[in-house]
Structure formats: structure tokens, C-alpha cells
């Protein structure tokens, strides 16, 4: 029977077809609930597999929680986000005025409000370029001072390429290793701080050494020691005072932690004086 452009087949026997089996009284029909295969895992799933789907409860959520100004949710990407560029993009989302303002706070160590002002938007842009600038300034200033000292005494001078590699290892290593070590200590004493916040704090604390290195071209040993000491004390006070209010919650041992932070920053300035501010002919 034809209906328009379609052909319908009546309920009749067709050659080669299998007749439909009718429900008999002794058979039980099974019905399956509707499900949506596009949604996995299903909401409200139970069991060990669903319970283990998320990260550990004591895991650090530094790179998983959204930063202010970001529209991404914490569950997008999970743990694998730390291996993507998008995970670090919010920490480079600053402009020149933000970086200059944070540099100004690093030169005023007695305020102790740097952490509060950068808590909502800590950046890695400033620390990266401060460390990179320190490497080239240390290499260029050290090379120039050594060259000038050799020429004044009419001695042969050779360029030392190790000065660049040594500076890179010192500054990049210090900004990466020390905050990571401090992060573990604070977590142990139940006064945890975000790792990015510590990177930001220590990165900006090194800015004071850039003008100190530029002033080290003056050929006066006592003046170089004074410049190194002032820069080291300002940098150490900047880090210690900004972490003091946070570390007080660690209990009676907070003073020893702050003192260790202060002395470690001073030790950095002494190392810079002995290996970068020192000129031997």
C-alpha cells in the first residue's frame, strides 16, 4: 500500500522474515531504566571508584583553585592542569603599574603589608624578570669591574663565562628552593601558605640587590660592604616582617622560624659580596 512517497508493509508474512515472538504468560519482561551515556561518571555515584576520583583531602590546591579574575572552575582539568600553560597564565596577568607598585613595597620593608596586598593576585611575572635582570646585571657589572681593575694595573684580562652560569644558578635556585623548603616547614607547623605567594614574596625581595650591584662599581671595598649590608638587611626585613604575622599562628616556635628566614636572607647578601661584589686582580 502506497501513501505518498512512502511504502508501508502490512502485518503479513514476508518471505525470509522471522516472525515476532509474542509474550507468553510464563515469560517475564525486563525493563531498563533510561540513562544518559554522555554523563560520566554519573552524579551521586557510590563505591570506592567514585570516592577515589578526586585528589587527596590534604593535597595543596595552589594550582587547582581559581584565581580572582579567572572564569575556570576548580574541577576543569584536575591534577593535570599543573602541566599546562593555562594553569600558570593567571599568575602572569599583571600590568606595569602592578609590578611597579609591588617593587615600591619591597623597598619599604617596615610596612609588612605586601602579603595582604598581593594575597588575591600573587604574580610570578615580577619575580621571573627580577631574577633574570639580576643575572645579567651581576654578569655585566662583575665583568666591567674586573676589566677596569685589570686595565688600571696594566694586567691581562680574560672574560669569565662562569659568572653568568653561577649567577643564574644562584638566583633562580634561591627563589625556587627556599620558598619550597619554607612551604614544607609552614605546612608542618600548621601555618600553611600558598606556594605561589612565597615565590612572589621572595622574588620581589631580591629587587634591592639590583641598585646595590650597580653601586658596586665604585672601587672602595668598605663602601661595597656597606652597600651589601644595607641591601641584605632591607631584603631580610622585607621577607621576615611580611611572614611574621602569618607564622605567629605556628605557636611558640614562630620566633625561630622568622629568625631563620632573616638570617638566610642575610647569608645571601654575604655570598653576593664574596663572589659578585668582590674584585681580585
PDB file of C-alpha atoms in Angstrom:
ATOM      1  CA  UNK A   1       0.000   0.000   0.000  1.00  0.00           C
ATOM      2  CA  UNK A   2       1.378   3.332  -1.080  1.00  0.00           C
ATOM      3  CA  UNK A   3       0.966   6.552   0.897  1.00  0.00           C
ATOM      4  CA  UNK A   4       2.556   9.468  -0.840  1.00  0.00           C
ATOM      5  CA  UNK A   5       6.259   8.677  -1.417  1.00  0.00           C
ATOM      6  CA  UNK A   6       6.391   6.045   1.345  1.00  0.00           C
ATOM      7  CA  UNK A   7       5.555   2.385   1.285  1.00  0.00           C
ATOM      8  CA  UNK A   8       4.036   0.642   4.280  1.00  0.00           C
ATOM      9  CA  UNK A   9       4.123  -3.059   4.862  1.00  0.00           C
ATOM     10  CA  UNK A  10       1.033  -4.596   6.358  1.00  0.00           C
ATOM     11  CA  UNK A  11       1.202  -7.175   9.087  1.00  0.00           C
ATOM     12  CA  UNK A  12       1.734 -10.133   6.803  1.00  0.00           C
ATOM     13  CA  UNK A  13       4.113 -12.943   6.249  1.00  0.00           C
ATOM     14  CA  UNK A  14       7.118 -11.882   4.229  1.00  0.00           C
ATOM     15  CA  UNK A  15       9.424 -14.371   2.613  1.00  0.00           C
ATOM     16  CA  UNK A  16      12.666 -14.745   4.562  1.00  0.00           C
ATOM     17  CA  UNK A  17      11.470 -12.873   7.665  1.00  0.00           C
ATOM     18  CA  UNK A  18      11.437 -14.131  11.223  1.00  0.00           C
ATOM     19  CA  UNK A  19       8.065 -13.930  12.930  1.00  0.00           C
ATOM     20  CA  UNK A  20       7.883 -11.868  16.052  1.00  0.00           C
ATOM     21  CA  UNK A  21       7.680 -13.747  19.307  1.00  0.00           C
ATOM     22  CA  UNK A  22       4.685 -12.822  21.329  1.00  0.00           C
ATOM     23  CA  UNK A  23       4.798 -12.549  25.095  1.00  0.00           C
ATOM     24  CA  UNK A  24       3.731 -15.748  26.751  1.00  0.00           C
ATOM     25  CA  UNK A  25       2.266 -15.914  30.244  1.00  0.00           C
ATOM     26  CA  UNK A  26       5.299 -17.785  31.585  1.00  0.00           C
ATOM     27  CA  UNK A  27       7.867 -15.186  30.494  1.00  0.00           C
ATOM     28  CA  UNK A  28       8.952 -12.109  32.452  1.00  0.00           C
ATOM     29  CA  UNK A  29       9.765  -8.921  30.577  1.00  0.00           C
ATOM     30  CA  UNK A  30      12.749  -6.904  31.798  1.00  0.00           C
ATOM     31  CA  UNK A  31      12.741  -3.129  31.591  1.00  0.00           C
ATOM     32  CA  UNK A  32      15.872  -0.985  31.749  1.00  0.00           C
ATOM     33  CA  UNK A  33      15.891   2.473  33.253  1.00  0.00           C
ATOM     34  CA  UNK A  34      16.764   5.366  30.982  1.00  0.00           C
ATOM     35  CA  UNK A  35      20.341   6.551  31.274  1.00  0.00           C
ATOM     36  CA  UNK A  36      22.451   9.223  29.708  1.00  0.00           C
ATOM     37  CA  UNK A  37      25.732   7.805  28.453  1.00  0.00           C
ATOM     38  CA  UNK A  38      27.105  11.273  27.800  1.00  0.00           C
ATOM     39  CA  UNK A  39      27.357  11.961  31.523  1.00  0.00           C
ATOM     40  CA  UNK A  40      30.222  10.083  33.166  1.00  0.00           C
ATOM     41  CA  UNK A  41      30.670   9.454  35.982  1.00  0.00           C
ATOM     42  CA  UNK A  42      27.000   9.711  36.975  1.00  0.00           C
ATOM     43  CA  UNK A  43      26.154  12.151  39.691  1.00  0.00           C
ATOM     44  CA  UNK A  44      25.933  10.712  43.163  1.00  0.00           C
ATOM     45  CA  UNK A  45      27.935   7.609  42.240  1.00  0.00           C
ATOM     46  CA  UNK A  46      28.788   5.355  45.117  1.00  0.00           C
ATOM     47  CA  UNK A  47      31.641   2.992  45.784  1.00  0.00           C
ATOM     48  CA  UNK A  48      35.419   3.098  46.033  1.00  0.00           C
ATOM     49  CA  UNK A  49      35.991   4.134  42.455  1.00  0.00           C
ATOM     50  CA  UNK A  50      33.935   7.300  42.718  1.00  0.00           C
ATOM     51  CA  UNK A  51      35.427   8.086  46.122  1.00  0.00           C
ATOM     52  CA  UNK A  52      38.948   7.938  44.719  1.00  0.00           C
ATOM     53  CA  UNK A  53      38.226  10.142  41.742  1.00  0.00           C
ATOM     54  CA  UNK A  54      39.222  13.393  43.450  1.00  0.00           C
ATOM     55  CA  UNK A  55      42.615  14.471  44.844  1.00  0.00           C
ATOM     56  CA  UNK A  56      43.587  13.712  48.458  1.00  0.00           C
ATOM     57  CA  UNK A  57      41.975  15.918  51.059  1.00  0.00           C
ATOM     58  CA  UNK A  58      45.331  17.175  52.328  1.00  0.00           C
ATOM     59  CA  UNK A  59      46.637  17.993  48.875  1.00  0.00           C
ATOM     60  CA  UNK A  60      47.824  21.505  48.044  1.00  0.00           C
ATOM     61  CA  UNK A  61      45.268  23.340  45.913  1.00  0.00           C
ATOM     62  CA  UNK A  62      47.598  26.120  44.840  1.00  0.00           C
ATOM     63  CA  UNK A  63      47.130  25.448  41.129  1.00  0.00           C
ATOM     64  CA  UNK A  64      43.667  23.842  41.265  1.00  0.00           C
ATOM     65  CA  UNK A  65      41.635  26.609  42.857  1.00  0.00           C
ATOM     66  CA  UNK A  66      40.624  29.521  40.602  1.00  0.00           C
ATOM     67  CA  UNK A  67      42.386  32.839  40.870  1.00  0.00           C
ATOM     68  CA  UNK A  68      40.421  36.059  41.034  1.00  0.00           C
ATOM     69  CA  UNK A  69      39.543  37.188  37.523  1.00  0.00           C
ATOM     70  CA  UNK A  70      39.594  33.634  36.167  1.00  0.00           C
ATOM     71  CA  UNK A  71      36.394  32.011  34.930  1.00  0.00           C
ATOM     72  CA  UNK A  72      37.704  28.461  35.182  1.00  0.00           C
ATOM     73  CA  UNK A  73      36.269  26.090  37.737  1.00  0.00           C
ATOM     74  CA  UNK A  74      38.494  24.044  40.065  1.00  0.00           C
ATOM     75  CA  UNK A  75      37.364  20.754  38.530  1.00  0.00           C
ATOM     76  CA  UNK A  76      38.313  21.634  34.956  1.00  0.00           C
ATOM     77  CA  UNK A  77      41.359  19.522  34.126  1.00  0.00           C
ATOM     78  CA  UNK A  78      42.027  18.247  37.653  1.00  0.00           C
ATOM     79  CA  UNK A  79      45.595  17.499  38.643  1.00  0.00           C
ATOM     80  CA  UNK A  80      46.807  17.530  35.030  1.00  0.00           C
ATOM     81  CA  UNK A  81      46.308  21.321  34.862  1.00  0.00           C
ATOM     82  CA  UNK A  82      49.686  21.858  36.555  1.00  0.00           C
ATOM     83  CA  UNK A  83      51.340  20.578  33.349  1.00  0.00           C
ATOM     84  CA  UNK A  84      49.556  23.106  31.130  1.00  0.00           C
ATOM     85  CA  UNK A  85      50.353  26.726  30.353  1.00  0.00           C
ATOM     86  CA  UNK A  86      46.795  27.741  31.249  1.00  0.00           C
ATOM     87  CA  UNK A  87      47.443  26.789  34.884  1.00  0.00           C
ATOM     88  CA  UNK A  88      50.159  29.459  35.198  1.00  0.00           C
ATOM     89  CA  UNK A  89      48.628  32.130  32.967  1.00  0.00           C
ATOM     90  CA  UNK A  90      46.704  33.867  35.805  1.00  0.00           C
ATOM     91  CA  UNK A  91      49.972  34.406  37.710  1.00  0.00           C
ATOM     92  CA  UNK A  92      51.358  36.454  34.809  1.00  0.00           C
ATOM     93  CA  UNK A  93      48.209  38.540  34.417  1.00  0.00           C
ATOM     94  CA  UNK A  94      49.630  41.813  35.780  1.00  0.00           C
ATOM     95  CA  UNK A  95      50.426  45.137  34.183  1.00  0.00           C
ATOM     96  CA  UNK A  96      53.325  47.544  34.637  1.00  0.00           C
ATOM     97  CA  UNK A  97      51.606  49.572  37.343  1.00  0.00           C
ATOM     98  CA  UNK A  98      51.063  46.451  39.469  1.00  0.00           C
ATOM     99  CA  UNK A  99      54.692  45.396  39.192  1.00  0.00           C
ATOM    100  CA  UNK A 100      55.994  48.889  39.964  1.00  0.00           C
ATOM    101  CA  UNK A 101      53.730  49.168  42.986  1.00  0.00           C
ATOM    102  CA  UNK A 102      54.968  45.846  44.354  1.00  0.00           C
ATOM    103  CA  UNK A 103      58.575  46.864  43.764  1.00  0.00           C
ATOM    104  CA  UNK A 104      57.882  50.024  45.750  1.00  0.00           C
ATOM    105  CA  UNK A 105      56.569  47.955  48.660  1.00  0.00           C
ATOM    106  CA  UNK A 106      59.692  45.774  48.532  1.00  0.00           C
ATOM    107  CA  UNK A 107      61.826  48.893  49.060  1.00  0.00           C
ATOM    108  CA  UNK A 108      59.761  49.811  52.153  1.00  0.00           C
ATOM    109  CA  UNK A 109      60.270  46.724  54.333  1.00  0.00           C
ATOM    110  CA  UNK A 110      58.834  48.123  57.572  1.00  0.00           C
ATOM    111  CA  UNK A 111      55.269  48.215  56.252  1.00  0.00           C
ATOM    112  CA  UNK A 112      54.831  44.447  56.329  1.00  0.00           C
ATOM    113  CA  UNK A 113      51.684  44.640  54.190  1.00  0.00           C
ATOM    114  CA  UNK A 114      52.991  43.097  50.970  1.00  0.00           C
ATOM    115  CA  UNK A 115      51.316  39.734  51.579  1.00  0.00           C
ATOM    116  CA  UNK A 116      47.960  41.342  52.314  1.00  0.00           C
ATOM    117  CA  UNK A 117      48.084  43.483  49.174  1.00  0.00           C
ATOM    118  CA  UNK A 118      49.052  40.574  46.904  1.00  0.00           C
ATOM    119  CA  UNK A 119      47.023  37.784  48.556  1.00  0.00           C
ATOM    120  CA  UNK A 120      44.227  37.957  45.998  1.00  0.00           C
ATOM    121  CA  UNK A 121      46.538  38.123  42.972  1.00  0.00           C
ATOM    122  CA  UNK A 122      50.117  36.903  43.554  1.00  0.00           C
ATOM    123  CA  UNK A 123      52.197  37.008  40.402  1.00  0.00           C
ATOM    124  CA  UNK A 124      55.232  35.218  39.022  1.00  0.00           C
ATOM    125  CA  UNK A 125      55.894  37.772  36.291  1.00  0.00           C
ATOM    126  CA  UNK A 126      57.757  40.209  38.549  1.00  0.00           C
ATOM    127  CA  UNK A 127      59.896  37.571  40.318  1.00  0.00           C
ATOM    128  CA  UNK A 128      60.902  35.996  36.995  1.00  0.00           C
ATOM    129  CA  UNK A 129      62.089  39.239  35.441  1.00  0.00           C
ATOM    130  CA  UNK A 130      63.739  40.430  38.650  1.00  0.00           C
ATOM    131  CA  UNK A 131      65.808  37.251  38.800  1.00  0.00           C
ATOM    132  CA  UNK A 132      66.594  37.437  35.081  1.00  0.00           C
ATOM    133  CA  UNK A 133      67.656  41.084  35.402  1.00  0.00           C
ATOM    134  CA  UNK A 134      69.832  40.225  38.394  1.00  0.00           C
ATOM    135  CA  UNK A 135      71.633  37.570  36.367  1.00  0.00           C
ATOM    136  CA  UNK A 136      72.548  39.943  33.541  1.00  0.00           C
ATOM    137  CA  UNK A 137      73.337  42.850  35.877  1.00  0.00           C
ATOM    138  CA  UNK A 138      75.582  40.656  38.018  1.00  0.00           C
ATOM    139  CA  UNK A 139      77.374  39.292  34.960  1.00  0.00           C
ATOM    140  CA  UNK A 140      77.791  42.668  33.251  1.00  0.00           C
ATOM    141  CA  UNK A 141      78.732  44.660  36.361  1.00  0.00           C
ATOM    142  CA  UNK A 142      81.092  41.968  37.585  1.00  0.00           C
ATOM    143  CA  UNK A 143      82.747  41.751  34.180  1.00  0.00           C
ATOM    144  CA  UNK A 144      83.080  45.517  33.861  1.00  0.00           C
ATOM    145  CA  UNK A 145      84.538  45.975  37.361  1.00  0.00           C
ATOM    146  CA  UNK A 146      87.045  43.168  36.835  1.00  0.00           C
ATOM    147  CA  UNK A 147      88.029  44.503  33.406  1.00  0.00           C
ATOM    148  CA  UNK A 148      88.517  48.016  34.786  1.00  0.00           C
ATOM    149  CA  UNK A 149      90.638  46.766  37.679  1.00  0.00           C
ATOM    150  CA  UNK A 150      92.893  44.786  35.349  1.00  0.00           C
ATOM    151  CA  UNK A 151      93.338  47.682  32.922  1.00  0.00           C
ATOM    152  CA  UNK A 152      94.228  50.127  35.705  1.00  0.00           C
ATOM    153  CA  UNK A 153      97.005  47.805  36.801  1.00  0.00           C
ATOM    154  CA  UNK A 154      98.042  47.035  33.191  1.00  0.00           C
ATOM    155  CA  UNK A 155      97.353  43.329  33.516  1.00  0.00           C
ATOM    156  CA  UNK A 156      95.883  40.892  31.060  1.00  0.00           C
ATOM    157  CA  UNK A 157      92.133  40.316  31.401  1.00  0.00           C
ATOM    158  CA  UNK A 158      90.080  37.296  30.314  1.00  0.00           C
ATOM    159  CA  UNK A 159      86.303  37.089  30.269  1.00  0.00           C
ATOM    160  CA  UNK A 160      84.829  34.588  32.734  1.00  0.00           C
ATOM    161  CA  UNK A 161      81.759  32.920  31.262  1.00  0.00           C
ATOM    162  CA  UNK A 162      81.168  31.056  34.520  1.00  0.00           C
ATOM    163  CA  UNK A 163      79.917  34.296  36.052  1.00  0.00           C
ATOM    164  CA  UNK A 164      76.674  34.041  34.046  1.00  0.00           C
ATOM    165  CA  UNK A 165      76.006  30.399  34.842  1.00  0.00           C
ATOM    166  CA  UNK A 166      76.889  30.884  38.509  1.00  0.00           C
ATOM    167  CA  UNK A 167      74.545  33.876  38.803  1.00  0.00           C
ATOM    168  CA  UNK A 168      71.706  32.002  37.079  1.00  0.00           C
ATOM    169  CA  UNK A 169      72.086  29.032  39.398  1.00  0.00           C
ATOM    170  CA  UNK A 170      72.237  31.253  42.481  1.00  0.00           C
ATOM    171  CA  UNK A 171      69.225  33.495  41.840  1.00  0.00           C
ATOM    172  CA  UNK A 172      66.900  31.002  40.154  1.00  0.00           C
ATOM    173  CA  UNK A 173      67.850  28.310  42.640  1.00  0.00           C
ATOM    174  CA  UNK A 174      67.332  30.577  45.648  1.00  0.00           C
ATOM    175  CA  UNK A 175      63.882  31.762  44.552  1.00  0.00           C
ATOM    176  CA  UNK A 176      62.753  28.203  43.795  1.00  0.00           C
ATOM    177  CA  UNK A 177      64.321  26.126  46.571  1.00  0.00           C
ATOM    178  CA  UNK A 178      63.990  28.423  49.608  1.00  0.00           C
ATOM    179  CA  UNK A 179      60.229  29.125  49.212  1.00  0.00           C
ATOM    180  CA  UNK A 180      59.602  25.431  48.579  1.00  0.00           C
ATOM    181  CA  UNK A 181      61.522  24.474  51.729  1.00  0.00           C
ATOM    182  CA  UNK A 182      59.708  27.148  53.733  1.00  0.00           C
ATOM    183  CA  UNK A 183      56.371  25.937  52.381  1.00  0.00           C
ATOM    184  CA  UNK A 184      57.041  22.453  53.783  1.00  0.00           C
ATOM    185  CA  UNK A 185      58.074  23.885  57.165  1.00  0.00           C
ATOM    186  CA  UNK A 186      54.983  26.076  57.462  1.00  0.00           C
ATOM    187  CA  UNK A 187      52.751  23.185  56.498  1.00  0.00           C
ATOM    188  CA  UNK A 188      54.394  21.044  59.182  1.00  0.00           C
ATOM    189  CA  UNK A 189      53.751  23.679  61.860  1.00  0.00           C
ATOM    190  CA  UNK A 190      50.116  24.058  60.770  1.00  0.00           C
ATOM    191  CA  UNK A 191      50.650  27.542  59.356  1.00  0.00           C
ATOM    192  CA  UNK A 192      50.449  26.791  55.632  1.00  0.00           C
ATOM    193  CA  UNK A 193      50.889  29.448  52.982  1.00  0.00           C
ATOM    194  CA  UNK A 194      50.326  29.157  49.251  1.00  0.00           C
ATOM    195  CA  UNK A 195      53.432  28.281  47.288  1.00  0.00           C
ATOM    196  CA  UNK A 196      52.849  30.981  44.671  1.00  0.00           C
ATOM    197  CA  UNK A 197      52.594  33.605  47.418  1.00  0.00           C
ATOM    198  CA  UNK A 198      56.017  32.568  48.751  1.00  0.00           C
ATOM    199  CA  UNK A 199      57.518  32.652  45.246  1.00  0.00           C
ATOM    200  CA  UNK A 200      56.117  36.146  44.791  1.00  0.00           C
ATOM    201  CA  UNK A 201      57.431  37.383  48.141  1.00  0.00           C
ATOM    202  CA  UNK A 202      60.962  36.050  47.695  1.00  0.00           C
ATOM    203  CA  UNK A 203      61.152  37.183  44.084  1.00  0.00           C
ATOM    204  CA  UNK A 204      60.374  40.809  44.910  1.00  0.00           C
ATOM    205  CA  UNK A 205      62.700  40.691  47.928  1.00  0.00           C
ATOM    206  CA  UNK A 206      65.676  40.425  45.565  1.00  0.00           C
ATOM    207  CA  UNK A 207      64.981  43.675  43.713  1.00  0.00           C
ATOM    208  CA  UNK A 208      67.033  45.715  46.209  1.00  0.00           C
ATOM    209  CA  UNK A 209      70.180  43.919  45.027  1.00  0.00           C
ATOM    210  CA  UNK A 210      69.886  45.400  41.515  1.00  0.00           C
ATOM    211  CA  UNK A 211      70.765  49.001  42.547  1.00  0.00           C
ATOM    212  CA  UNK A 212      73.255  47.579  45.067  1.00  0.00           C
ATOM    213  CA  UNK A 213      75.116  45.828  42.257  1.00  0.00           C
ATOM    214  CA  UNK A 214      75.129  48.987  40.156  1.00  0.00           C
ATOM    215  CA  UNK A 215      76.703  50.909  43.063  1.00  0.00           C
ATOM    216  CA  UNK A 216      79.350  48.240  43.495  1.00  0.00           C
ATOM    217  CA  UNK A 217      81.287  49.674  40.537  1.00  0.00           C
ATOM    218  CA  UNK A 218      82.717  52.264  42.944  1.00  0.00           C
ATOM    219  CA  UNK A 219      86.247  50.964  43.716  1.00  0.00           C
ATOM    220  CA  UNK A 220      86.007  51.215  47.505  1.00  0.00           C
ATOM    221  CA  UNK A 221      85.925  47.969  49.454  1.00  0.00           C
ATOM    222  CA  UNK A 222      84.387  49.478  52.586  1.00  0.00           C
ATOM    223  CA  UNK A 223      81.660  51.156  50.524  1.00  0.00           C
ATOM    224  CA  UNK A 224      80.823  47.828  48.877  1.00  0.00           C
ATOM    225  CA  UNK A 225      80.465  46.148  52.260  1.00  0.00           C
ATOM    226  CA  UNK A 226      78.129  48.921  53.426  1.00  0.00           C
ATOM    227  CA  UNK A 227      76.006  48.658  50.278  1.00  0.00           C
ATOM    228  CA  UNK A 228      75.828  44.887  50.612  1.00  0.00           C
ATOM    229  CA  UNK A 229      74.892  45.094  54.282  1.00  0.00           C
ATOM    230  CA  UNK A 230      72.145  47.677  53.744  1.00  0.00           C
ATOM    231  CA  UNK A 231      70.656  45.720  50.829  1.00  0.00           C
ATOM    232  CA  UNK A 232      70.792  42.462  52.772  1.00  0.00           C
ATOM    233  CA  UNK A 233      69.133  43.928  55.875  1.00  0.00           C
ATOM    234  CA  UNK A 234      66.359  45.580  53.853  1.00  0.00           C
ATOM    235  CA  UNK A 235      65.686  42.384  51.933  1.00  0.00           C
ATOM    236  CA  UNK A 236      65.724  40.256  55.100  1.00  0.00           C
ATOM    237  CA  UNK A 237      63.380  42.642  56.936  1.00  0.00           C
ATOM    238  CA  UNK A 238      61.001  42.680  53.983  1.00  0.00           C
ATOM    239  CA  UNK A 239      60.645  38.880  53.999  1.00  0.00           C
ATOM    240  CA  UNK A 240      60.646  38.401  57.782  1.00  0.00           C
ATOM    241  CA  UNK A 241      58.139  41.150  58.602  1.00  0.00           C
ATOM    242  CA  UNK A 242      55.712  40.063  55.908  1.00  0.00           C
ATOM    243  CA  UNK A 243      55.763  36.473  57.138  1.00  0.00           C
ATOM    244  CA  UNK A 244      55.768  37.264  60.858  1.00  0.00           C
ATOM    245  CA  UNK A 245      52.010  37.809  61.237  1.00  0.00           C
ATOM    246  CA  UNK A 246      51.340  34.604  59.341  1.00  0.00           C
ATOM    247  CA  UNK A 247      53.899  32.481  61.211  1.00  0.00           C
ATOM    248  CA  UNK A 248      52.713  33.620  64.666  1.00  0.00           C
ATOM    249  CA  UNK A 249      49.966  31.018  64.365  1.00  0.00           C
ATOM    250  CA  UNK A 250      52.643  28.295  64.392  1.00  0.00           C
ATOM    251  CA  UNK A 251      52.929  28.606  68.179  1.00  0.00           C
ATOM    252  CA  UNK A 252      55.918  29.346  70.353  1.00  0.00           C
ATOM    253  CA  UNK A 253      58.406  28.384  67.650  1.00  0.00           C
ATOM    254  CA  UNK A 254      57.393  31.220  65.343  1.00  0.00           C
ATOM    255  CA  UNK A 255      60.316  33.367  66.524  1.00  0.00           C
ATOM    256  CA  UNK A 256      62.895  30.759  65.471  1.00  0.00           C
ATOM    257  CA  UNK A 257      61.278  30.420  62.047  1.00  0.00           C
ATOM    258  CA  UNK A 258      61.299  34.183  61.474  1.00  0.00           C
ATOM    259  CA  UNK A 259      64.890  34.432  62.742  1.00  0.00           C
ATOM    260  CA  UNK A 260      65.941  31.664  60.363  1.00  0.00           C
ATOM    261  CA  UNK A 261      64.286  33.462  57.432  1.00  0.00           C
ATOM    262  CA  UNK A 262      66.060  36.697  58.367  1.00  0.00           C
ATOM    263  CA  UNK A 263      69.499  35.077  58.730  1.00  0.00           C
ATOM    264  CA  UNK A 264      69.148  33.119  55.495  1.00  0.00           C
ATOM    265  CA  UNK A 265      68.443  36.315  53.571  1.00  0.00           C
ATOM    266  CA  UNK A 266      71.483  37.947  55.177  1.00  0.00           C
ATOM    267  CA  UNK A 267      73.579  34.950  54.173  1.00  0.00           C
ATOM    268  CA  UNK A 268      72.552  35.527  50.563  1.00  0.00           C
ATOM    269  CA  UNK A 269      73.880  39.089  50.690  1.00  0.00           C
ATOM    270  CA  UNK A 270      77.205  37.859  52.118  1.00  0.00           C
ATOM    271  CA  UNK A 271      77.513  35.314  49.298  1.00  0.00           C
ATOM    272  CA  UNK A 272      76.819  38.046  46.750  1.00  0.00           C
ATOM    273  CA  UNK A 273      79.525  40.233  48.287  1.00  0.00           C
ATOM    274  CA  UNK A 274      82.148  37.495  48.307  1.00  0.00           C
ATOM    275  CA  UNK A 275      81.508  36.204  44.802  1.00  0.00           C
ATOM    276  CA  UNK A 276      79.993  39.120  42.848  1.00  0.00           C
ATOM    277  CA  UNK A 277      80.929  42.349  44.619  1.00  0.00           C
ATOM    278  CA  UNK A 278      84.500  41.226  45.207  1.00  0.00           C
ATOM    279  CA  UNK A 279      87.208  42.187  42.714  1.00  0.00           C
ATOM    280  CA  UNK A 280      90.509  40.304  42.730  1.00  0.00           C
ATOM    281  CA  UNK A 281      93.321  41.098  40.287  1.00  0.00           C
TER     282      UNK A 281
END
